[in-house]
Amino acid sequence: MCRNITTLRGLDPAATDVEIEAAARQYVRKVSGVQTTSPRTEEAVERAVATITEATKLLLAELPERRQPPPTLPPLRRREAAAHAHAHPH
């Protein structure tokens, strides 16, 4: 899972807790270089993910509304959109 972190501000509907945590987890993986946790890294990684998740929720809540939606969908919404497109072909 080596995806870029996408913009969550301005999504419609708003970013979910799951999407915010996924972005936090991706950030922690990227900056730490830890892709899969071990007993030695799990506690630190999970604590960082929780802290960044909460900080991101506060940031999104405090920023003004975006005038335009973000240019790309977060990974979880991309999967959902792709599944929906395959289930209902035009």
PDB file of C-alpha atoms in Angstrom:
ATOM      1  CA  MET A   1       0.000   0.000   0.000  1.00  0.00           C
ATOM      2  CA  CYS A   2       2.220   2.777  -1.251  1.00  0.00           C
ATOM      3  CA  ARG A   3      -0.268   5.450  -2.163  1.00  0.00           C
ATOM      4  CA  ASN A   4       0.085   9.170  -1.799  1.00  0.00           C
ATOM      5  CA  ILE A   5      -1.955  10.817   0.888  1.00  0.00           C
ATOM      6  CA  THR A   6      -4.899  12.578  -0.733  1.00  0.00           C
ATOM      7  CA  THR A   7      -6.703  15.763   0.264  1.00  0.00           C
ATOM      8  CA  LEU A   8      -9.546  15.073   2.681  1.00  0.00           C
ATOM      9  CA  ARG A   9     -10.785  18.627   3.099  1.00  0.00           C
ATOM     10  CA  GLY A  10     -13.745  19.425   0.887  1.00  0.00           C
ATOM     11  CA  LEU A  11     -14.975  15.890   0.274  1.00  0.00           C
ATOM     12  CA  ASP A  12     -18.709  15.454  -0.167  1.00  0.00           C
ATOM     13  CA  PRO A  13     -19.750  13.723   1.966  1.00  0.00           C
ATOM     14  CA  ALA A  14     -17.115  14.794   4.487  1.00  0.00           C
ATOM     15  CA  ALA A  15     -14.128  12.584   5.222  1.00  0.00           C
ATOM     16  CA  THR A  16     -15.008   9.715   7.512  1.00  0.00           C
ATOM     17  CA  ASP A  17     -13.096   8.646  10.607  1.00  0.00           C
ATOM     18  CA  VAL A  18     -11.918   5.586   8.639  1.00  0.00           C
ATOM     19  CA  GLU A  19     -10.565   7.762   5.813  1.00  0.00           C
ATOM     20  CA  ILE A  20      -8.844  10.093   8.259  1.00  0.00           C
ATOM     21  CA  GLU A  21      -7.219   7.167  10.084  1.00  0.00           C
ATOM     22  CA  ALA A  22      -6.131   5.615   6.768  1.00  0.00           C
ATOM     23  CA  ALA A  23      -4.399   8.873   5.818  1.00  0.00           C
ATOM     24  CA  ALA A  24      -2.750   9.063   9.242  1.00  0.00           C
ATOM     25  CA  ARG A  25      -1.574   5.461   8.909  1.00  0.00           C
ATOM     26  CA  GLN A  26      -0.136   6.160   5.455  1.00  0.00           C
ATOM     27  CA  TYR A  27       1.687   9.226   6.798  1.00  0.00           C
ATOM     28  CA  VAL A  28       3.172   7.218   9.676  1.00  0.00           C
ATOM     29  CA  ARG A  29       4.264   4.430   7.306  1.00  0.00           C
ATOM     30  CA  LYS A  30       5.903   6.923   4.986  1.00  0.00           C
ATOM     31  CA  VAL A  31       7.819   8.945   7.559  1.00  0.00           C
ATOM     32  CA  SER A  32       8.811   5.960   9.702  1.00  0.00           C
ATOM     33  CA  GLY A  33       9.639   3.520   6.933  1.00  0.00           C
ATOM     34  CA  VAL A  34       7.639   0.890   8.838  1.00  0.00           C
ATOM     35  CA  GLN A  35       5.262  -0.801   6.406  1.00  0.00           C
ATOM     36  CA  THR A  36       4.420  -3.791   8.605  1.00  0.00           C
ATOM     37  CA  THR A  37       4.593  -3.497  12.374  1.00  0.00           C
ATOM     38  CA  SER A  38       6.478  -5.892  14.600  1.00  0.00           C
ATOM     39  CA  PRO A  39       6.256  -6.331  18.366  1.00  0.00           C
ATOM     40  CA  ARG A  40       9.048  -3.743  18.639  1.00  0.00           C
ATOM     41  CA  THR A  41       7.294  -1.118  16.496  1.00  0.00           C
ATOM     42  CA  GLU A  42       3.554  -1.715  16.925  1.00  0.00           C
ATOM     43  CA  GLU A  43       2.957   0.361  20.057  1.00  0.00           C
ATOM     44  CA  ALA A  44       4.829   3.415  18.753  1.00  0.00           C
ATOM     45  CA  VAL A  45       3.167   3.198  15.334  1.00  0.00           C
ATOM     46  CA  GLU A  46      -0.346   2.820  16.747  1.00  0.00           C
ATOM     47  CA  ARG A  47       0.187   5.705  19.183  1.00  0.00           C
ATOM     48  CA  ALA A  48       1.405   7.914  16.322  1.00  0.00           C
ATOM     49  CA  VAL A  49      -1.552   6.937  14.122  1.00  0.00           C
ATOM     50  CA  ALA A  50      -3.994   7.802  16.927  1.00  0.00           C
ATOM     51  CA  THR A  51      -2.322  11.154  17.591  1.00  0.00           C
ATOM     52  CA  ILE A  52      -2.193  12.135  13.915  1.00  0.00           C
ATOM     53  CA  THR A  53      -5.792  10.986  13.394  1.00  0.00           C
ATOM     54  CA  GLU A  54      -7.002  13.276  16.188  1.00  0.00           C
ATOM     55  CA  ALA A  55      -4.849  16.185  14.987  1.00  0.00           C
ATOM     56  CA  THR A  56      -6.240  15.749  11.469  1.00  0.00           C
ATOM     57  CA  LYS A  57      -9.842  15.737  12.727  1.00  0.00           C
ATOM     58  CA  LEU A  58      -9.168  19.002  14.589  1.00  0.00           C
ATOM     59  CA  LEU A  59      -7.488  20.557  11.560  1.00  0.00           C
ATOM     60  CA  LEU A  60     -10.343  19.647   9.210  1.00  0.00           C
ATOM     61  CA  ALA A  61     -12.924  20.929  11.701  1.00  0.00           C
ATOM     62  CA  GLU A  62     -11.146  24.280  12.106  1.00  0.00           C
ATOM     63  CA  LEU A  63     -10.434  25.071   8.443  1.00  0.00           C
ATOM     64  CA  PRO A  64     -12.944  27.000   6.330  1.00  0.00           C
ATOM     65  CA  GLU A  65     -14.928  25.167   3.659  1.00  0.00           C
ATOM     66  CA  ARG A  66     -13.207  24.538   0.333  1.00  0.00           C
ATOM     67  CA  ARG A  67     -14.696  26.202  -2.719  1.00  0.00           C
ATOM     68  CA  GLN A  68     -13.983  23.172  -4.890  1.00  0.00           C
ATOM     69  CA  PRO A  69     -13.747  19.480  -4.082  1.00  0.00           C
ATOM     70  CA  PRO A  70     -10.284  17.907  -3.959  1.00  0.00           C
ATOM     71  CA  PRO A  71      -8.853  16.844  -7.340  1.00  0.00           C
ATOM     72  CA  THR A  72      -8.662  13.130  -6.443  1.00  0.00           C
ATOM     73  CA  LEU A  73     -10.665  10.741  -4.307  1.00  0.00           C
ATOM     74  CA  PRO A  74      -9.077   9.080  -1.278  1.00  0.00           C
ATOM     75  CA  PRO A  75      -8.077   5.413  -1.836  1.00  0.00           C
ATOM     76  CA  LEU A  76     -11.074   4.014   0.063  1.00  0.00           C
ATOM     77  CA  ARG A  77     -13.502   5.977  -2.135  1.00  0.00           C
ATOM     78  CA  ARG A  78     -11.622   4.981  -5.291  1.00  0.00           C
ATOM     79  CA  ARG A  79     -12.128   1.304  -4.438  1.00  0.00           C
ATOM     80  CA  GLU A  80     -15.813   1.957  -3.706  1.00  0.00           C
ATOM     81  CA  ALA A  81     -16.274   3.859  -6.985  1.00  0.00           C
ATOM     82  CA  ALA A  82     -14.530   1.117  -8.957  1.00  0.00           C
ATOM     83  CA  ALA A  83     -16.669  -1.585  -7.327  1.00  0.00           C
ATOM     84  CA  HIS A  84     -19.808   0.428  -8.062  1.00  0.00           C
ATOM     85  CA  ALA A  85     -18.781   0.925 -11.703  1.00  0.00           C
ATOM     86  CA  HIS A  86     -18.175  -2.818 -12.160  1.00  0.00           C
ATOM     87  CA  ALA A  87     -21.472  -3.690 -10.500  1.00  0.00           C
ATOM     88  CA  HIS A  88     -23.445  -1.242 -12.676  1.00  0.00           C
ATOM     89  CA  PRO A  89     -21.780  -1.042 -16.108  1.00  0.00           C
ATOM     90  CA  HIS A  90     -23.191   1.564 -18.473  1.00  0.00           C
TER      91      HIS A  90
END
